[in-house]
């Protein structure tokens, strides 16, 4: 697709929906982004595109946003992720911050389309429902049946603790650890055999993944 046509397609697909971040009450805070794809994009226009074009439009639309990261998933990966999330809704991931070293982020799959992240410190102090989210993942499955693609959007709520590069890692690591059978064993152990879960062992053996 020619460059000018590509940008025109983005404008047509998102139109006036872009920036329409109407909040939704969710748990103890206002969910900061629309949870329905129709509220941020013109789905009928996306339906006319092939999956490669859809992925390109999705990435291009948000690439200049400092507080948003995006990716796309195939249907099979999403279905495996959703299945594992039902059995193991929580996990912990380390985050590297240049000014303060490493701290740990805990995540919870609230449902098949939403994942909340907060610091372990906040979680221990207030519990998940009363903790302020640092980062949120939203999965849009409206194109799954016809296009076999899931649009994923990650929104940084606390930029002091979550940079854009760290947000990208949190998003990618969440997908990997919940969809890869060899990595999911750590998530399963954390949720269903917590006494057997050794965090330092997890970090050491998964260092090659966590530092990517």
mmCIF file with all atom_site columns, C-alpha atoms in Angstrom:
data_model
loop_
_atom_site.group_PDB
_atom_site.id
_atom_site.type_symbol
_atom_site.label_atom_id
_atom_site.label_alt_id
_atom_site.label_comp_id
_atom_site.label_asym_id
_atom_site.label_entity_id
_atom_site.label_seq_id
_atom_site.pdbx_PDB_ins_code
_atom_site.Cartn_x
_atom_site.Cartn_y
_atom_site.Cartn_z
_atom_site.occupancy
_atom_site.B_iso_or_equiv
_atom_site.pdbx_formal_charge
_atom_site.auth_seq_id
_atom_site.auth_comp_id
_atom_site.auth_asym_id
_atom_site.auth_atom_id
_atom_site.pdbx_PDB_model_num
ATOM 1   C CA . UNK A 1 1   ? 0.000   0.000   0.000  1.00 0.00 ? 1   UNK A CA 1
ATOM 2   C CA . UNK A 1 2   ? 1.374   3.424   -0.945 1.00 0.00 ? 2   UNK A CA 1
ATOM 3   C CA . UNK A 1 3   ? 2.291   5.727   1.928  1.00 0.00 ? 3   UNK A CA 1
ATOM 4   C CA . UNK A 1 4   ? -0.364  8.370   1.243  1.00 0.00 ? 4   UNK A CA 1
ATOM 5   C CA . UNK A 1 5   ? -3.060  5.718   0.860  1.00 0.00 ? 5   UNK A CA 1
ATOM 6   C CA . UNK A 1 6   ? -1.978  4.109   4.117  1.00 0.00 ? 6   UNK A CA 1
ATOM 7   C CA . UNK A 1 7   ? -2.283  7.356   6.098  1.00 0.00 ? 7   UNK A CA 1
ATOM 8   C CA . UNK A 1 8   ? -5.615  8.083   4.446  1.00 0.00 ? 8   UNK A CA 1
ATOM 9   C CA . UNK A 1 9   ? -6.825  4.659   5.521  1.00 0.00 ? 9   UNK A CA 1
ATOM 10  C CA . UNK A 1 10  ? -5.817  5.393   9.128  1.00 0.00 ? 10  UNK A CA 1
ATOM 11  C CA . UNK A 1 11  ? -7.722  8.678   9.083  1.00 0.00 ? 11  UNK A CA 1
ATOM 12  C CA . UNK A 1 12  ? -10.804 6.996   7.656  1.00 0.00 ? 12  UNK A CA 1
ATOM 13  C CA . UNK A 1 13  ? -10.745 4.121   10.130 1.00 0.00 ? 13  UNK A CA 1
ATOM 14  C CA . UNK A 1 14  ? -10.293 6.221   13.261 1.00 0.00 ? 14  UNK A CA 1
ATOM 15  C CA . UNK A 1 15  ? -11.803 9.531   12.161 1.00 0.00 ? 15  UNK A CA 1
ATOM 16  C CA . UNK A 1 16  ? -13.342 11.481  15.025 1.00 0.00 ? 16  UNK A CA 1
ATOM 17  C CA . UNK A 1 17  ? -13.136 8.425   17.273 1.00 0.00 ? 17  UNK A CA 1
ATOM 18  C CA . UNK A 1 18  ? -9.471  9.115   17.922 1.00 0.00 ? 18  UNK A CA 1
ATOM 19  C CA . UNK A 1 19  ? -8.911  10.492  21.391 1.00 0.00 ? 19  UNK A CA 1
ATOM 20  C CA . UNK A 1 20  ? -12.393 9.537   22.538 1.00 0.00 ? 20  UNK A CA 1
ATOM 21  C CA . UNK A 1 21  ? -11.165 8.220   25.880 1.00 0.00 ? 21  UNK A CA 1
ATOM 22  C CA . UNK A 1 22  ? -14.470 8.164   27.688 1.00 0.00 ? 22  UNK A CA 1
ATOM 23  C CA . UNK A 1 23  ? -13.925 6.627   31.091 1.00 0.00 ? 23  UNK A CA 1
ATOM 24  C CA . UNK A 1 24  ? -15.810 3.660   32.460 1.00 0.00 ? 24  UNK A CA 1
ATOM 25  C CA . UNK A 1 25  ? -16.286 2.847   36.128 1.00 0.00 ? 25  UNK A CA 1
ATOM 26  C CA . UNK A 1 26  ? -14.306 -0.338  36.678 1.00 0.00 ? 26  UNK A CA 1
ATOM 27  C CA . UNK A 1 27  ? -13.605 -1.796  40.105 1.00 0.00 ? 27  UNK A CA 1
ATOM 28  C CA . UNK A 1 28  ? -12.542 1.163   42.284 1.00 0.00 ? 28  UNK A CA 1
ATOM 29  C CA . UNK A 1 29  ? -11.407 3.493   39.495 1.00 0.00 ? 29  UNK A CA 1
ATOM 30  C CA . UNK A 1 30  ? -12.538 4.904   36.175 1.00 0.00 ? 30  UNK A CA 1
ATOM 31  C CA . UNK A 1 31  ? -11.393 2.679   33.321 1.00 0.00 ? 31  UNK A CA 1
ATOM 32  C CA . UNK A 1 32  ? -9.375  5.186   31.274 1.00 0.00 ? 32  UNK A CA 1
ATOM 33  C CA . UNK A 1 33  ? -10.004 3.896   27.748 1.00 0.00 ? 33  UNK A CA 1
ATOM 34  C CA . UNK A 1 34  ? -12.961 2.618   25.722 1.00 0.00 ? 34  UNK A CA 1
ATOM 35  C CA . UNK A 1 35  ? -13.405 -1.134  26.073 1.00 0.00 ? 35  UNK A CA 1
ATOM 36  C CA . UNK A 1 36  ? -15.331 -1.481  22.801 1.00 0.00 ? 36  UNK A CA 1
ATOM 37  C CA . UNK A 1 37  ? -13.501 -1.173  19.480 1.00 0.00 ? 37  UNK A CA 1
ATOM 38  C CA . UNK A 1 38  ? -16.371 0.753   17.884 1.00 0.00 ? 38  UNK A CA 1
ATOM 39  C CA . UNK A 1 39  ? -15.616 3.626   20.253 1.00 0.00 ? 39  UNK A CA 1
ATOM 40  C CA . UNK A 1 40  ? -12.104 4.161   18.888 1.00 0.00 ? 40  UNK A CA 1
ATOM 41  C CA . UNK A 1 41  ? -12.266 2.834   15.320 1.00 0.00 ? 41  UNK A CA 1
ATOM 42  C CA . UNK A 1 42  ? -14.695 2.291   12.479 1.00 0.00 ? 42  UNK A CA 1
ATOM 43  C CA . UNK A 1 43  ? -14.969 -1.477  12.561 1.00 0.00 ? 43  UNK A CA 1
ATOM 44  C CA . UNK A 1 44  ? -16.778 -1.866  9.189  1.00 0.00 ? 44  UNK A CA 1
ATOM 45  C CA . UNK A 1 45  ? -13.809 -0.213  7.463  1.00 0.00 ? 45  UNK A CA 1
ATOM 46  C CA . UNK A 1 46  ? -11.342 -2.483  9.255  1.00 0.00 ? 46  UNK A CA 1
ATOM 47  C CA . UNK A 1 47  ? -13.394 -5.473  8.121  1.00 0.00 ? 47  UNK A CA 1
ATOM 48  C CA . UNK A 1 48  ? -12.545 -4.574  4.522  1.00 0.00 ? 48  UNK A CA 1
ATOM 49  C CA . UNK A 1 49  ? -8.787  -4.841  5.173  1.00 0.00 ? 49  UNK A CA 1
ATOM 50  C CA . UNK A 1 50  ? -6.554  -7.893  5.330  1.00 0.00 ? 50  UNK A CA 1
ATOM 51  C CA . UNK A 1 51  ? -4.898  -8.727  8.652  1.00 0.00 ? 51  UNK A CA 1
ATOM 52  C CA . UNK A 1 52  ? -1.515  -7.303  7.673  1.00 0.00 ? 52  UNK A CA 1
ATOM 53  C CA . UNK A 1 53  ? -3.086  -3.961  6.808  1.00 0.00 ? 53  UNK A CA 1
ATOM 54  C CA . UNK A 1 54  ? -5.130  -3.957  10.021 1.00 0.00 ? 54  UNK A CA 1
ATOM 55  C CA . UNK A 1 55  ? -1.981  -4.583  12.069 1.00 0.00 ? 55  UNK A CA 1
ATOM 56  C CA . UNK A 1 56  ? -0.174  -1.767  10.269 1.00 0.00 ? 56  UNK A CA 1
ATOM 57  C CA . UNK A 1 57  ? -3.019  0.690   10.780 1.00 0.00 ? 57  UNK A CA 1
ATOM 58  C CA . UNK A 1 58  ? -3.261  -0.213  14.481 1.00 0.00 ? 58  UNK A CA 1
ATOM 59  C CA . UNK A 1 59  ? 0.468   0.279   15.046 1.00 0.00 ? 59  UNK A CA 1
ATOM 60  C CA . UNK A 1 60  ? 0.663   3.503   13.051 1.00 0.00 ? 60  UNK A CA 1
ATOM 61  C CA . UNK A 1 61  ? -2.285  5.083   14.824 1.00 0.00 ? 61  UNK A CA 1
ATOM 62  C CA . UNK A 1 62  ? -0.641  4.989   18.250 1.00 0.00 ? 62  UNK A CA 1
ATOM 63  C CA . UNK A 1 63  ? 3.101   5.090   17.537 1.00 0.00 ? 63  UNK A CA 1
ATOM 64  C CA . UNK A 1 64  ? 3.452   8.747   18.562 1.00 0.00 ? 64  UNK A CA 1
ATOM 65  C CA . UNK A 1 65  ? 1.494   8.376   21.793 1.00 0.00 ? 65  UNK A CA 1
ATOM 66  C CA . UNK A 1 66  ? 3.889   8.377   24.751 1.00 0.00 ? 66  UNK A CA 1
ATOM 67  C CA . UNK A 1 67  ? 1.358   6.678   27.009 1.00 0.00 ? 67  UNK A CA 1
ATOM 68  C CA . UNK A 1 68  ? 0.153   3.900   24.689 1.00 0.00 ? 68  UNK A CA 1
ATOM 69  C CA . UNK A 1 69  ? 1.689   0.686   23.339 1.00 0.00 ? 69  UNK A CA 1
ATOM 70  C CA . UNK A 1 70  ? -0.046  -1.708  20.966 1.00 0.00 ? 70  UNK A CA 1
ATOM 71  C CA . UNK A 1 71  ? 0.321   -5.097  19.339 1.00 0.00 ? 71  UNK A CA 1
ATOM 72  C CA . UNK A 1 72  ? -1.823  -7.642  17.514 1.00 0.00 ? 72  UNK A CA 1
ATOM 73  C CA . UNK A 1 73  ? -2.394  -11.330 18.223 1.00 0.00 ? 73  UNK A CA 1
ATOM 74  C CA . UNK A 1 74  ? -3.654  -14.254 16.200 1.00 0.00 ? 74  UNK A CA 1
ATOM 75  C CA . UNK A 1 75  ? -6.845  -15.894 17.349 1.00 0.00 ? 75  UNK A CA 1
ATOM 76  C CA . UNK A 1 76  ? -5.178  -19.097 18.538 1.00 0.00 ? 76  UNK A CA 1
ATOM 77  C CA . UNK A 1 77  ? -2.721  -17.219 20.761 1.00 0.00 ? 77  UNK A CA 1
ATOM 78  C CA . UNK A 1 78  ? -5.525  -15.160 22.292 1.00 0.00 ? 78  UNK A CA 1
ATOM 79  C CA . UNK A 1 79  ? -7.683  -18.196 22.956 1.00 0.00 ? 79  UNK A CA 1
ATOM 80  C CA . UNK A 1 80  ? -4.801  -19.951 24.707 1.00 0.00 ? 80  UNK A CA 1
ATOM 81  C CA . UNK A 1 81  ? -4.054  -16.811 26.717 1.00 0.00 ? 81  UNK A CA 1
ATOM 82  C CA . UNK A 1 82  ? -7.709  -16.468 27.751 1.00 0.00 ? 82  UNK A CA 1
ATOM 83  C CA . UNK A 1 83  ? -7.952  -20.118 28.737 1.00 0.00 ? 83  UNK A CA 1
ATOM 84  C CA . UNK A 1 84  ? -4.855  -19.890 30.922 1.00 0.00 ? 84  UNK A CA 1
ATOM 85  C CA . UNK A 1 85  ? -5.970  -16.574 32.439 1.00 0.00 ? 85  UNK A CA 1
ATOM 86  C CA . UNK A 1 86  ? -9.169  -18.171 33.738 1.00 0.00 ? 86  UNK A CA 1
ATOM 87  C CA . UNK A 1 87  ? -7.174  -20.807 35.581 1.00 0.00 ? 87  UNK A CA 1
ATOM 88  C CA . UNK A 1 88  ? -4.357  -18.474 36.646 1.00 0.00 ? 88  UNK A CA 1
ATOM 89  C CA . UNK A 1 89  ? -5.535  -14.855 36.767 1.00 0.00 ? 89  UNK A CA 1
ATOM 90  C CA . UNK A 1 90  ? -2.537  -13.344 38.579 1.00 0.00 ? 90  UNK A CA 1
ATOM 91  C CA . UNK A 1 91  ? 1.207   -13.177 38.063 1.00 0.00 ? 91  UNK A CA 1
ATOM 92  C CA . UNK A 1 92  ? 4.219   -11.049 38.968 1.00 0.00 ? 92  UNK A CA 1
ATOM 93  C CA . UNK A 1 93  ? 6.779   -9.511  36.619 1.00 0.00 ? 93  UNK A CA 1
ATOM 94  C CA . UNK A 1 94  ? 9.930   -7.524  37.431 1.00 0.00 ? 94  UNK A CA 1
ATOM 95  C CA . UNK A 1 95  ? 10.302  -4.017  35.991 1.00 0.00 ? 95  UNK A CA 1
ATOM 96  C CA . UNK A 1 96  ? 13.640  -2.269  35.557 1.00 0.00 ? 96  UNK A CA 1
ATOM 97  C CA . UNK A 1 97  ? 13.718  1.481   36.227 1.00 0.00 ? 97  UNK A CA 1
ATOM 98  C CA . UNK A 1 98  ? 17.001  3.308   35.631 1.00 0.00 ? 98  UNK A CA 1
ATOM 99  C CA . UNK A 1 99  ? 16.652  5.672   38.579 1.00 0.00 ? 99  UNK A CA 1
ATOM 100 C CA . UNK A 1 100 ? 15.574  3.106   41.165 1.00 0.00 ? 100 UNK A CA 1
ATOM 101 C CA . UNK A 1 101 ? 16.623  -0.347  39.994 1.00 0.00 ? 101 UNK A CA 1
ATOM 102 C CA . UNK A 1 102 ? 14.146  -3.212  39.803 1.00 0.00 ? 102 UNK A CA 1
ATOM 103 C CA . UNK A 1 103 ? 10.705  -3.338  41.357 1.00 0.00 ? 103 UNK A CA 1
ATOM 104 C CA . UNK A 1 104 ? 7.959   -5.898  40.930 1.00 0.00 ? 104 UNK A CA 1
ATOM 105 C CA . UNK A 1 105 ? 4.622   -5.469  39.204 1.00 0.00 ? 105 UNK A CA 1
ATOM 106 C CA . UNK A 1 106 ? 1.668   -7.732  39.884 1.00 0.00 ? 106 UNK A CA 1
ATOM 107 C CA . UNK A 1 107 ? -0.977  -8.274  37.238 1.00 0.00 ? 107 UNK A CA 1
ATOM 108 C CA . UNK A 1 108 ? -4.531  -9.539  37.358 1.00 0.00 ? 108 UNK A CA 1
ATOM 109 C CA . UNK A 1 109 ? -6.760  -10.642 34.497 1.00 0.00 ? 109 UNK A CA 1
ATOM 110 C CA . UNK A 1 110 ? -10.049 -9.061  35.524 1.00 0.00 ? 110 UNK A CA 1
ATOM 111 C CA . UNK A 1 111 ? -11.790 -10.703 32.577 1.00 0.00 ? 111 UNK A CA 1
ATOM 112 C CA . UNK A 1 112 ? -10.824 -11.994 29.128 1.00 0.00 ? 112 UNK A CA 1
ATOM 113 C CA . UNK A 1 113 ? -10.391 -8.454  27.808 1.00 0.00 ? 113 UNK A CA 1
ATOM 114 C CA . UNK A 1 114 ? -8.710  -6.565  30.650 1.00 0.00 ? 114 UNK A CA 1
ATOM 115 C CA . UNK A 1 115 ? -5.483  -6.896  32.618 1.00 0.00 ? 115 UNK A CA 1
ATOM 116 C CA . UNK A 1 116 ? -4.566  -4.527  35.445 1.00 0.00 ? 116 UNK A CA 1
ATOM 117 C CA . UNK A 1 117 ? -1.009  -3.965  36.683 1.00 0.00 ? 117 UNK A CA 1
ATOM 118 C CA . UNK A 1 118 ? 0.039   -2.398  39.973 1.00 0.00 ? 118 UNK A CA 1
ATOM 119 C CA . UNK A 1 119 ? 3.129   -2.512  42.158 1.00 0.00 ? 119 UNK A CA 1
ATOM 120 C CA . UNK A 1 120 ? 3.534   -5.397  44.578 1.00 0.00 ? 120 UNK A CA 1
ATOM 121 C CA . UNK A 1 121 ? 3.976   -2.808  47.336 1.00 0.00 ? 121 UNK A CA 1
ATOM 122 C CA . UNK A 1 122 ? 0.595   -1.252  46.564 1.00 0.00 ? 122 UNK A CA 1
ATOM 123 C CA . UNK A 1 123 ? -1.009  -4.668  46.256 1.00 0.00 ? 123 UNK A CA 1
ATOM 124 C CA . UNK A 1 124 ? 0.279   -5.734  49.669 1.00 0.00 ? 124 UNK A CA 1
ATOM 125 C CA . UNK A 1 125 ? -0.851  -2.467  51.250 1.00 0.00 ? 125 UNK A CA 1
ATOM 126 C CA . UNK A 1 126 ? -4.296  -2.053  49.695 1.00 0.00 ? 126 UNK A CA 1
ATOM 127 C CA . UNK A 1 127 ? -5.224  -5.191  47.760 1.00 0.00 ? 127 UNK A CA 1
ATOM 128 C CA . UNK A 1 128 ? -5.894  -5.257  44.022 1.00 0.00 ? 128 UNK A CA 1
ATOM 129 C CA . UNK A 1 129 ? -9.317  -3.607  44.119 1.00 0.00 ? 129 UNK A CA 1
ATOM 130 C CA . UNK A 1 130 ? -8.104  -0.564  46.058 1.00 0.00 ? 130 UNK A CA 1
ATOM 131 C CA . UNK A 1 131 ? -4.714  -0.199  44.390 1.00 0.00 ? 131 UNK A CA 1
ATOM 132 C CA . UNK A 1 132 ? -4.290  2.420   41.692 1.00 0.00 ? 132 UNK A CA 1
ATOM 133 C CA . UNK A 1 133 ? -3.368  0.766   38.387 1.00 0.00 ? 133 UNK A CA 1
ATOM 134 C CA . UNK A 1 134 ? 0.005   1.625   36.890 1.00 0.00 ? 134 UNK A CA 1
ATOM 135 C CA . UNK A 1 135 ? -0.673  0.036   33.510 1.00 0.00 ? 135 UNK A CA 1
ATOM 136 C CA . UNK A 1 136 ? -3.702  -1.513  31.793 1.00 0.00 ? 136 UNK A CA 1
ATOM 137 C CA . UNK A 1 137 ? -4.019  -3.936  28.884 1.00 0.00 ? 137 UNK A CA 1
ATOM 138 C CA . UNK A 1 138 ? -7.205  -4.058  26.826 1.00 0.00 ? 138 UNK A CA 1
ATOM 139 C CA . UNK A 1 139 ? -7.922  -6.787  24.257 1.00 0.00 ? 139 UNK A CA 1
ATOM 140 C CA . UNK A 1 140 ? -10.349 -6.021  21.423 1.00 0.00 ? 140 UNK A CA 1
ATOM 141 C CA . UNK A 1 141 ? -11.832 -9.202  19.956 1.00 0.00 ? 141 UNK A CA 1
ATOM 142 C CA . UNK A 1 142 ? -14.388 -7.718  17.560 1.00 0.00 ? 142 UNK A CA 1
ATOM 143 C CA . UNK A 1 143 ? -12.362 -8.838  14.519 1.00 0.00 ? 143 UNK A CA 1
ATOM 144 C CA . UNK A 1 144 ? -11.643 -12.335 15.803 1.00 0.00 ? 144 UNK A CA 1
ATOM 145 C CA . UNK A 1 145 ? -14.354 -14.286 13.985 1.00 0.00 ? 145 UNK A CA 1
ATOM 146 C CA . UNK A 1 146 ? -13.966 -12.729 10.553 1.00 0.00 ? 146 UNK A CA 1
ATOM 147 C CA . UNK A 1 147 ? -10.296 -11.731 10.546 1.00 0.00 ? 147 UNK A CA 1
ATOM 148 C CA . UNK A 1 148 ? -8.697  -13.996 13.185 1.00 0.00 ? 148 UNK A CA 1
ATOM 149 C CA . UNK A 1 149 ? -6.928  -11.020 14.750 1.00 0.00 ? 149 UNK A CA 1
ATOM 150 C CA . UNK A 1 150 ? -6.984  -9.426  18.205 1.00 0.00 ? 150 UNK A CA 1
ATOM 151 C CA . UNK A 1 151 ? -6.039  -5.783  18.704 1.00 0.00 ? 151 UNK A CA 1
ATOM 152 C CA . UNK A 1 152 ? -4.187  -5.145  21.968 1.00 0.00 ? 152 UNK A CA 1
ATOM 153 C CA . UNK A 1 153 ? -3.778  -1.731  23.565 1.00 0.00 ? 153 UNK A CA 1
ATOM 154 C CA . UNK A 1 154 ? -1.694  -0.968  26.648 1.00 0.00 ? 154 UNK A CA 1
ATOM 155 C CA . UNK A 1 155 ? -2.264  2.319   28.473 1.00 0.00 ? 155 UNK A CA 1
ATOM 156 C CA . UNK A 1 156 ? 0.247   3.789   30.910 1.00 0.00 ? 156 UNK A CA 1
ATOM 157 C CA . UNK A 1 157 ? -1.638  5.205   33.880 1.00 0.00 ? 157 UNK A CA 1
ATOM 158 C CA . UNK A 1 158 ? 1.400   5.965   36.049 1.00 0.00 ? 158 UNK A CA 1
ATOM 159 C CA . UNK A 1 159 ? 4.232   7.243   33.811 1.00 0.00 ? 159 UNK A CA 1
ATOM 160 C CA . UNK A 1 160 ? 6.479   7.814   36.831 1.00 0.00 ? 160 UNK A CA 1
ATOM 161 C CA . UNK A 1 161 ? 6.801   4.073   37.363 1.00 0.00 ? 161 UNK A CA 1
ATOM 162 C CA . UNK A 1 162 ? 6.084   2.720   33.878 1.00 0.00 ? 162 UNK A CA 1
ATOM 163 C CA . UNK A 1 163 ? 7.975   4.047   30.863 1.00 0.00 ? 163 UNK A CA 1
ATOM 164 C CA . UNK A 1 164 ? 6.857   3.306   27.323 1.00 0.00 ? 164 UNK A CA 1
ATOM 165 C CA . UNK A 1 165 ? 9.666   0.770   26.881 1.00 0.00 ? 165 UNK A CA 1
ATOM 166 C CA . UNK A 1 166 ? 8.681   -0.982  30.117 1.00 0.00 ? 166 UNK A CA 1
ATOM 167 C CA . UNK A 1 167 ? 5.028   -0.934  29.101 1.00 0.00 ? 167 UNK A CA 1
ATOM 168 C CA . UNK A 1 168 ? 5.952   -2.679  25.865 1.00 0.00 ? 168 UNK A CA 1
ATOM 169 C CA . UNK A 1 169 ? 7.849   -5.337  27.822 1.00 0.00 ? 169 UNK A CA 1
ATOM 170 C CA . UNK A 1 170 ? 4.975   -5.855  30.260 1.00 0.00 ? 170 UNK A CA 1
ATOM 171 C CA . UNK A 1 171 ? 2.572   -6.301  27.360 1.00 0.00 ? 171 UNK A CA 1
ATOM 172 C CA . UNK A 1 172 ? 4.807   -8.711  25.466 1.00 0.00 ? 172 UNK A CA 1
ATOM 173 C CA . UNK A 1 173 ? 5.801   -10.696 28.558 1.00 0.00 ? 173 UNK A CA 1
ATOM 174 C CA . UNK A 1 174 ? 2.176   -11.075 29.637 1.00 0.00 ? 174 UNK A CA 1
ATOM 175 C CA . UNK A 1 175 ? 1.306   -12.537 26.251 1.00 0.00 ? 175 UNK A CA 1
ATOM 176 C CA . UNK A 1 176 ? 4.339   -14.842 26.252 1.00 0.00 ? 176 UNK A CA 1
ATOM 177 C CA . UNK A 1 177 ? 3.906   -16.209 29.764 1.00 0.00 ? 177 UNK A CA 1
ATOM 178 C CA . UNK A 1 178 ? 0.190   -16.839 29.271 1.00 0.00 ? 178 UNK A CA 1
ATOM 179 C CA . UNK A 1 179 ? 0.317   -18.341 25.776 1.00 0.00 ? 179 UNK A CA 1
ATOM 180 C CA . UNK A 1 180 ? 3.581   -20.324 25.660 1.00 0.00 ? 180 UNK A CA 1
ATOM 181 C CA . UNK A 1 181 ? 3.141   -23.754 27.246 1.00 0.00 ? 181 UNK A CA 1
ATOM 182 C CA . UNK A 1 182 ? 6.727   -23.815 28.519 1.00 0.00 ? 182 UNK A CA 1
ATOM 183 C CA . UNK A 1 183 ? 6.503   -20.370 30.122 1.00 0.00 ? 183 UNK A CA 1
ATOM 184 C CA . UNK A 1 184 ? 2.968   -20.761 31.439 1.00 0.00 ? 184 UNK A CA 1
ATOM 185 C CA . UNK A 1 185 ? 4.185   -23.361 33.946 1.00 0.00 ? 185 UNK A CA 1
ATOM 186 C CA . UNK A 1 186 ? 5.549   -20.465 36.031 1.00 0.00 ? 186 UNK A CA 1
ATOM 187 C CA . UNK A 1 187 ? 2.176   -18.712 35.996 1.00 0.00 ? 187 UNK A CA 1
ATOM 188 C CA . UNK A 1 188 ? 0.377   -21.929 36.869 1.00 0.00 ? 188 UNK A CA 1
ATOM 189 C CA . UNK A 1 189 ? 2.721   -22.563 39.783 1.00 0.00 ? 189 UNK A CA 1
ATOM 190 C CA . UNK A 1 190 ? 2.333   -18.995 41.082 1.00 0.00 ? 190 UNK A CA 1
ATOM 191 C CA . UNK A 1 191 ? -1.468  -19.318 41.153 1.00 0.00 ? 191 UNK A CA 1
ATOM 192 C CA . UNK A 1 192 ? -2.123  -22.948 41.928 1.00 0.00 ? 192 UNK A CA 1
ATOM 193 C CA . UNK A 1 193 ? 0.966   -24.097 43.849 1.00 0.00 ? 193 UNK A CA 1
ATOM 194 C CA . UNK A 1 194 ? 2.183   -20.845 45.431 1.00 0.00 ? 194 UNK A CA 1
ATOM 195 C CA . UNK A 1 195 ? 4.322   -22.553 48.064 1.00 0.00 ? 195 UNK A CA 1
ATOM 196 C CA . UNK A 1 196 ? 6.399   -24.062 45.272 1.00 0.00 ? 196 UNK A CA 1
ATOM 197 C CA . UNK A 1 197 ? 6.921   -20.774 43.443 1.00 0.00 ? 197 UNK A CA 1
ATOM 198 C CA . UNK A 1 198 ? 10.408  -19.325 43.926 1.00 0.00 ? 198 UNK A CA 1
ATOM 199 C CA . UNK A 1 199 ? 10.601  -15.798 42.549 1.00 0.00 ? 199 UNK A CA 1
ATOM 200 C CA . UNK A 1 200 ? 14.391  -15.624 42.409 1.00 0.00 ? 200 UNK A CA 1
ATOM 201 C CA . UNK A 1 201 ? 14.495  -18.971 40.611 1.00 0.00 ? 201 UNK A CA 1
ATOM 202 C CA . UNK A 1 202 ? 11.899  -17.669 38.152 1.00 0.00 ? 202 UNK A CA 1
ATOM 203 C CA . UNK A 1 203 ? 13.941  -14.524 37.436 1.00 0.00 ? 203 UNK A CA 1
ATOM 204 C CA . UNK A 1 204 ? 17.144  -16.489 36.999 1.00 0.00 ? 204 UNK A CA 1
ATOM 205 C CA . UNK A 1 205 ? 15.742  -19.150 34.685 1.00 0.00 ? 205 UNK A CA 1
ATOM 206 C CA . UNK A 1 206 ? 13.683  -16.680 32.650 1.00 0.00 ? 206 UNK A CA 1
ATOM 207 C CA . UNK A 1 207 ? 16.320  -13.951 32.491 1.00 0.00 ? 207 UNK A CA 1
ATOM 208 C CA . UNK A 1 208 ? 16.706  -14.393 28.731 1.00 0.00 ? 208 UNK A CA 1
ATOM 209 C CA . UNK A 1 209 ? 12.982  -13.643 28.315 1.00 0.00 ? 209 UNK A CA 1
ATOM 210 C CA . UNK A 1 210 ? 12.622  -10.882 30.893 1.00 0.00 ? 210 UNK A CA 1
ATOM 211 C CA . UNK A 1 211 ? 15.563  -8.895  29.537 1.00 0.00 ? 211 UNK A CA 1
ATOM 212 C CA . UNK A 1 212 ? 14.387  -8.947  25.934 1.00 0.00 ? 212 UNK A CA 1
#
